[in-house]
């Protein structure tokens, strides 16, 4: 199942077509994760069609404000970034949780970033003279949400983890800067989605290895 934000319909349909040609069973469901009404509608539609959800991957993110420090940040941009990078995952999890609880073994994977950690030497919270402020703090908060969800759901058979795909070449500009191939970045997310039943929960990982944050 692919969850794609509003405005990405053509890309979503094209991706589904390509994957279906590879003999994978994939379908498209439009969802705007910045609007609770859209999330609720998508959850109801998913419940009607499938009834149960095994893995929820909260992958929405953006507003990478390189060069912008906390005192330079605009309040509206800060709010928008928190809504996109934190509240979208929080709200989506709340509305899809009933379906995860019906699974024999559910998993939630929050796609975070080293920008939200002290452990990242290049993009972390204490680097670059305090830049990437809104994005970094929103991802730090997403990691905090991961810990809280893991604690709440630990006795309900659901693992909750944050993963960092690393600096990934999702744009031509990033590729020119030496970012890792998309396949390598995606591997961290896949790792979180395929954890075994007694795997870790409440952690922050890149390439299957714990990141200090």
mmCIF file of C-alpha atoms in Angstrom:
data_model
loop_
_atom_site.group_PDB
_atom_site.id
_atom_site.type_symbol
_atom_site.label_atom_id
_atom_site.label_comp_id
_atom_site.label_asym_id
_atom_site.label_seq_id
_atom_site.Cartn_x
_atom_site.Cartn_y
_atom_site.Cartn_z
ATOM 1 C CA UNK A 1 0.000 0.000 0.000
ATOM 2 C CA UNK A 2 1.288 3.457 -0.848
ATOM 3 C CA UNK A 3 0.253 6.510 1.130
ATOM 4 C CA UNK A 4 1.022 9.647 -0.866
ATOM 5 C CA UNK A 5 0.327 13.265 0.023
ATOM 6 C CA UNK A 6 -2.104 15.400 -1.905
ATOM 7 C CA UNK A 7 -0.570 16.816 -5.089
ATOM 8 C CA UNK A 8 1.411 13.608 -5.730
ATOM 9 C CA UNK A 9 -1.364 11.683 -7.462
ATOM 10 C CA UNK A 10 0.379 11.272 -10.842
ATOM 11 C CA UNK A 11 3.649 10.161 -9.228
ATOM 12 C CA UNK A 12 1.718 7.790 -7.011
ATOM 13 C CA UNK A 13 -0.184 6.244 -9.899
ATOM 14 C CA UNK A 14 3.018 5.916 -11.935
ATOM 15 C CA UNK A 15 4.790 4.221 -9.017
ATOM 16 C CA UNK A 16 1.927 1.776 -8.523
ATOM 17 C CA UNK A 17 1.931 0.904 -12.229
ATOM 18 C CA UNK A 18 5.671 0.263 -12.207
ATOM 19 C CA UNK A 19 5.521 -1.907 -9.084
ATOM 20 C CA UNK A 20 2.540 -3.861 -10.334
ATOM 21 C CA UNK A 21 4.537 -4.627 -13.483
ATOM 22 C CA UNK A 22 7.083 -6.256 -11.160
ATOM 23 C CA UNK A 23 4.361 -8.632 -9.917
ATOM 24 C CA UNK A 24 3.901 -6.753 -6.645
ATOM 25 C CA UNK A 25 0.429 -6.178 -5.264
ATOM 26 C CA UNK A 26 0.354 -2.422 -4.671
ATOM 27 C CA UNK A 27 -2.559 0.008 -4.521
ATOM 28 C CA UNK A 28 -2.844 3.777 -4.180
ATOM 29 C CA UNK A 29 -4.612 5.716 -1.431
ATOM 30 C CA UNK A 30 -4.513 9.496 -1.413
ATOM 31 C CA UNK A 31 -3.898 11.116 1.942
ATOM 32 C CA UNK A 32 -2.942 14.637 2.991
ATOM 33 C CA UNK A 33 -1.168 14.065 6.289
ATOM 34 C CA UNK A 34 -1.379 17.738 7.259
ATOM 35 C CA UNK A 35 -5.187 17.523 7.429
ATOM 36 C CA UNK A 36 -6.857 15.353 10.041
ATOM 37 C CA UNK A 37 -10.035 15.081 7.962
ATOM 38 C CA UNK A 38 -8.030 13.507 5.113
ATOM 39 C CA UNK A 39 -6.287 11.113 7.509
ATOM 40 C CA UNK A 40 -9.605 10.026 9.023
ATOM 41 C CA UNK A 41 -11.114 9.453 5.574
ATOM 42 C CA UNK A 42 -8.109 7.407 4.469
ATOM 43 C CA UNK A 43 -8.192 5.310 7.648
ATOM 44 C CA UNK A 44 -11.890 4.550 7.149
ATOM 45 C CA UNK A 45 -11.322 3.612 3.515
ATOM 46 C CA UNK A 46 -8.376 1.398 4.419
ATOM 47 C CA UNK A 47 -10.376 -0.282 7.170
ATOM 48 C CA UNK A 48 -13.219 -0.972 4.761
ATOM 49 C CA UNK A 49 -10.933 -2.478 2.119
ATOM 50 C CA UNK A 50 -8.409 -4.349 4.273
ATOM 51 C CA UNK A 51 -9.565 -4.433 7.899
ATOM 52 C CA UNK A 52 -6.069 -4.753 9.369
ATOM 53 C CA UNK A 53 -2.696 -3.001 9.084
ATOM 54 C CA UNK A 54 0.634 -4.696 9.831
ATOM 55 C CA UNK A 55 3.110 -1.835 9.281
ATOM 56 C CA UNK A 56 2.636 1.937 9.351
ATOM 57 C CA UNK A 57 5.505 4.005 7.931
ATOM 58 C CA UNK A 58 5.293 7.709 8.707
ATOM 59 C CA UNK A 59 7.494 9.112 5.955
ATOM 60 C CA UNK A 60 6.162 12.643 5.413
ATOM 61 C CA UNK A 61 8.748 15.345 5.928
ATOM 62 C CA UNK A 62 10.236 18.518 4.578
ATOM 63 C CA UNK A 63 11.222 22.140 5.243
ATOM 64 C CA UNK A 64 14.938 21.463 5.556
ATOM 65 C CA UNK A 65 16.007 24.963 6.567
ATOM 66 C CA UNK A 66 19.773 24.794 6.056
ATOM 67 C CA UNK A 67 21.491 27.982 7.169
ATOM 68 C CA UNK A 68 18.539 29.165 9.270
ATOM 69 C CA UNK A 69 19.138 29.393 13.030
ATOM 70 C CA UNK A 70 16.494 29.502 15.785
ATOM 71 C CA UNK A 71 16.542 33.303 16.025
ATOM 72 C CA UNK A 72 16.281 33.640 12.241
ATOM 73 C CA UNK A 73 13.323 31.287 11.918
ATOM 74 C CA UNK A 74 9.895 32.680 11.099
ATOM 75 C CA UNK A 75 7.099 31.562 13.430
ATOM 76 C CA UNK A 76 4.774 30.525 10.602
ATOM 77 C CA UNK A 77 7.534 28.378 9.085
ATOM 78 C CA UNK A 78 8.243 26.792 12.478
ATOM 79 C CA UNK A 79 4.567 25.886 12.916
ATOM 80 C CA UNK A 80 4.351 24.505 9.367
ATOM 81 C CA UNK A 81 7.460 22.378 9.923
ATOM 82 C CA UNK A 82 6.188 20.946 13.199
ATOM 83 C CA UNK A 83 2.854 20.165 11.576
ATOM 84 C CA UNK A 84 4.508 18.382 8.652
ATOM 85 C CA UNK A 85 7.302 16.524 10.441
ATOM 86 C CA UNK A 86 5.743 15.813 13.851
ATOM 87 C CA UNK A 87 1.988 16.280 13.984
ATOM 88 C CA UNK A 88 1.359 14.413 10.725
ATOM 89 C CA UNK A 89 2.956 11.258 12.136
ATOM 90 C CA UNK A 90 1.222 11.734 15.484
ATOM 91 C CA UNK A 91 -2.245 12.189 13.946
ATOM 92 C CA UNK A 92 -1.830 9.423 11.361
ATOM 93 C CA UNK A 93 -0.738 6.991 14.059
ATOM 94 C CA UNK A 94 -3.747 7.845 16.225
ATOM 95 C CA UNK A 95 -6.236 7.147 13.430
ATOM 96 C CA UNK A 96 -4.554 4.005 12.065
ATOM 97 C CA UNK A 97 -3.757 2.501 15.477
ATOM 98 C CA UNK A 98 -7.053 0.542 15.717
ATOM 99 C CA UNK A 99 -6.059 -1.275 12.528
ATOM 100 C CA UNK A 100 -2.547 -1.967 13.829
ATOM 101 C CA UNK A 101 -4.000 -3.423 17.012
ATOM 102 C CA UNK A 102 -5.850 -5.990 14.887
ATOM 103 C CA UNK A 103 -2.535 -7.265 13.508
ATOM 104 C CA UNK A 104 -0.829 -10.249 15.113
ATOM 105 C CA UNK A 105 2.374 -8.191 15.124
ATOM 106 C CA UNK A 106 2.236 -4.495 14.277
ATOM 107 C CA UNK A 107 5.078 -2.086 13.599
ATOM 108 C CA UNK A 108 5.316 1.697 13.361
ATOM 109 C CA UNK A 109 8.330 3.210 11.607
ATOM 110 C CA UNK A 110 8.864 6.955 11.942
ATOM 111 C CA UNK A 111 11.265 8.295 9.328
ATOM 112 C CA UNK A 112 13.416 10.766 11.230
ATOM 113 C CA UNK A 113 16.788 12.393 10.583
ATOM 114 C CA UNK A 114 20.227 12.734 12.091
ATOM 115 C CA UNK A 115 19.421 16.448 12.156
ATOM 116 C CA UNK A 116 17.307 15.671 15.212
ATOM 117 C CA UNK A 117 20.152 14.097 17.198
ATOM 118 C CA UNK A 118 23.335 14.986 19.054
ATOM 119 C CA UNK A 119 24.943 11.886 17.580
ATOM 120 C CA UNK A 120 25.155 13.064 13.969
ATOM 121 C CA UNK A 121 28.533 14.708 13.398
ATOM 122 C CA UNK A 122 27.539 16.523 10.211
ATOM 123 C CA UNK A 123 23.881 17.496 10.471
ATOM 124 C CA UNK A 124 23.138 17.143 14.203
ATOM 125 C CA UNK A 125 21.648 19.560 16.694
ATOM 126 C CA UNK A 126 24.962 21.038 17.828
ATOM 127 C CA UNK A 127 26.552 21.405 14.377
ATOM 128 C CA UNK A 128 26.483 24.079 11.642
ATOM 129 C CA UNK A 129 26.256 26.949 14.130
ATOM 130 C CA UNK A 130 22.695 26.064 15.072
ATOM 131 C CA UNK A 131 21.256 26.022 11.546
ATOM 132 C CA UNK A 132 18.533 23.637 10.329
ATOM 133 C CA UNK A 133 16.690 24.759 13.443
ATOM 134 C CA UNK A 134 13.031 24.099 12.641
ATOM 135 C CA UNK A 135 13.661 20.848 10.794
ATOM 136 C CA UNK A 136 16.108 19.518 13.379
ATOM 137 C CA UNK A 137 13.874 20.314 16.341
ATOM 138 C CA UNK A 138 10.844 18.796 14.593
ATOM 139 C CA UNK A 139 12.767 15.550 14.049
ATOM 140 C CA UNK A 140 14.008 15.608 17.643
ATOM 141 C CA UNK A 141 10.354 15.837 18.681
ATOM 142 C CA UNK A 142 9.465 12.964 16.335
ATOM 143 C CA UNK A 143 12.067 10.826 18.106
ATOM 144 C CA UNK A 144 10.445 11.784 21.397
ATOM 145 C CA UNK A 145 7.044 10.744 20.074
ATOM 146 C CA UNK A 146 8.578 7.410 19.079
ATOM 147 C CA UNK A 147 9.741 6.774 22.651
ATOM 148 C CA UNK A 148 6.350 7.700 24.108
ATOM 149 C CA UNK A 149 4.450 5.512 21.640
ATOM 150 C CA UNK A 150 6.804 2.590 22.241
ATOM 151 C CA UNK A 151 6.243 2.841 25.991
ATOM 152 C CA UNK A 152 2.479 2.989 25.550
ATOM 153 C CA UNK A 153 2.272 0.115 23.059
ATOM 154 C CA UNK A 154 4.972 -2.227 24.392
ATOM 155 C CA UNK A 155 2.400 -4.591 25.900
ATOM 156 C CA UNK A 156 0.162 -4.524 22.836
ATOM 157 C CA UNK A 157 2.513 -6.297 20.433
ATOM 158 C CA UNK A 158 3.513 -3.210 18.458
ATOM 159 C CA UNK A 159 7.111 -2.123 17.885
ATOM 160 C CA UNK A 160 7.740 1.600 17.365
ATOM 161 C CA UNK A 161 11.066 2.917 16.114
ATOM 162 C CA UNK A 162 12.590 5.937 14.410
ATOM 163 C CA UNK A 163 14.945 5.419 11.485
ATOM 164 C CA UNK A 164 17.258 7.792 9.663
ATOM 165 C CA UNK A 165 17.805 7.084 5.952
ATOM 166 C CA UNK A 166 20.876 9.339 5.971
ATOM 167 C CA UNK A 167 21.657 12.018 3.427
ATOM 168 C CA UNK A 168 19.872 10.480 0.463
ATOM 169 C CA UNK A 169 19.860 11.517 -3.195
ATOM 170 C CA UNK A 170 16.144 12.220 -3.509
ATOM 171 C CA UNK A 171 16.872 15.296 -5.653
ATOM 172 C CA UNK A 172 19.417 15.997 -8.408
ATOM 173 C CA UNK A 173 21.036 18.602 -6.155
ATOM 174 C CA UNK A 174 21.520 16.109 -3.334
ATOM 175 C CA UNK A 175 23.046 13.621 -5.749
ATOM 176 C CA UNK A 176 25.575 16.227 -6.891
ATOM 177 C CA UNK A 177 26.503 16.801 -3.233
ATOM 178 C CA UNK A 178 27.443 13.134 -2.844
ATOM 179 C CA UNK A 179 24.296 11.854 -1.151
ATOM 180 C CA UNK A 180 23.857 8.105 -0.866
ATOM 181 C CA UNK A 181 21.671 6.284 -3.433
ATOM 182 C CA UNK A 182 17.965 6.102 -2.674
ATOM 183 C CA UNK A 183 18.167 2.312 -2.347
ATOM 184 C CA UNK A 184 20.661 2.636 0.516
ATOM 185 C CA UNK A 185 18.547 5.200 2.325
ATOM 186 C CA UNK A 186 15.398 3.139 1.883
ATOM 187 C CA UNK A 187 17.126 0.089 3.359
ATOM 188 C CA UNK A 188 16.935 1.618 6.852
ATOM 189 C CA UNK A 189 13.179 2.037 6.519
ATOM 190 C CA UNK A 190 12.770 -1.513 5.224
ATOM 191 C CA UNK A 191 14.858 -2.773 8.144
ATOM 192 C CA UNK A 192 12.436 -1.157 10.594
ATOM 193 C CA UNK A 193 9.432 -2.561 8.764
ATOM 194 C CA UNK A 194 10.803 -6.128 8.782
ATOM 195 C CA UNK A 195 11.903 -6.390 12.413
ATOM 196 C CA UNK A 196 11.234 -9.691 14.125
ATOM 197 C CA UNK A 197 8.710 -10.005 16.926
ATOM 198 C CA UNK A 198 11.205 -9.525 19.745
ATOM 199 C CA UNK A 199 13.100 -6.740 18.019
ATOM 200 C CA UNK A 200 13.940 -3.355 19.542
ATOM 201 C CA UNK A 201 11.334 -0.701 20.249
ATOM 202 C CA UNK A 202 11.605 2.966 21.179
ATOM 203 C CA UNK A 203 14.983 3.340 19.462
ATOM 204 C CA UNK A 204 16.580 5.492 16.772
ATOM 205 C CA UNK A 205 18.480 3.656 14.030
ATOM 206 C CA UNK A 206 20.381 4.107 10.777
ATOM 207 C CA UNK A 207 21.366 1.086 8.695
ATOM 208 C CA UNK A 208 20.160 -1.135 11.530
ATOM 209 C CA UNK A 209 22.537 0.463 14.051
ATOM 210 C CA UNK A 210 21.520 2.587 17.012
ATOM 211 C CA UNK A 211 22.097 6.346 16.795
ATOM 212 C CA UNK A 212 22.773 8.276 19.997
ATOM 213 C CA UNK A 213 20.444 11.245 20.308
#
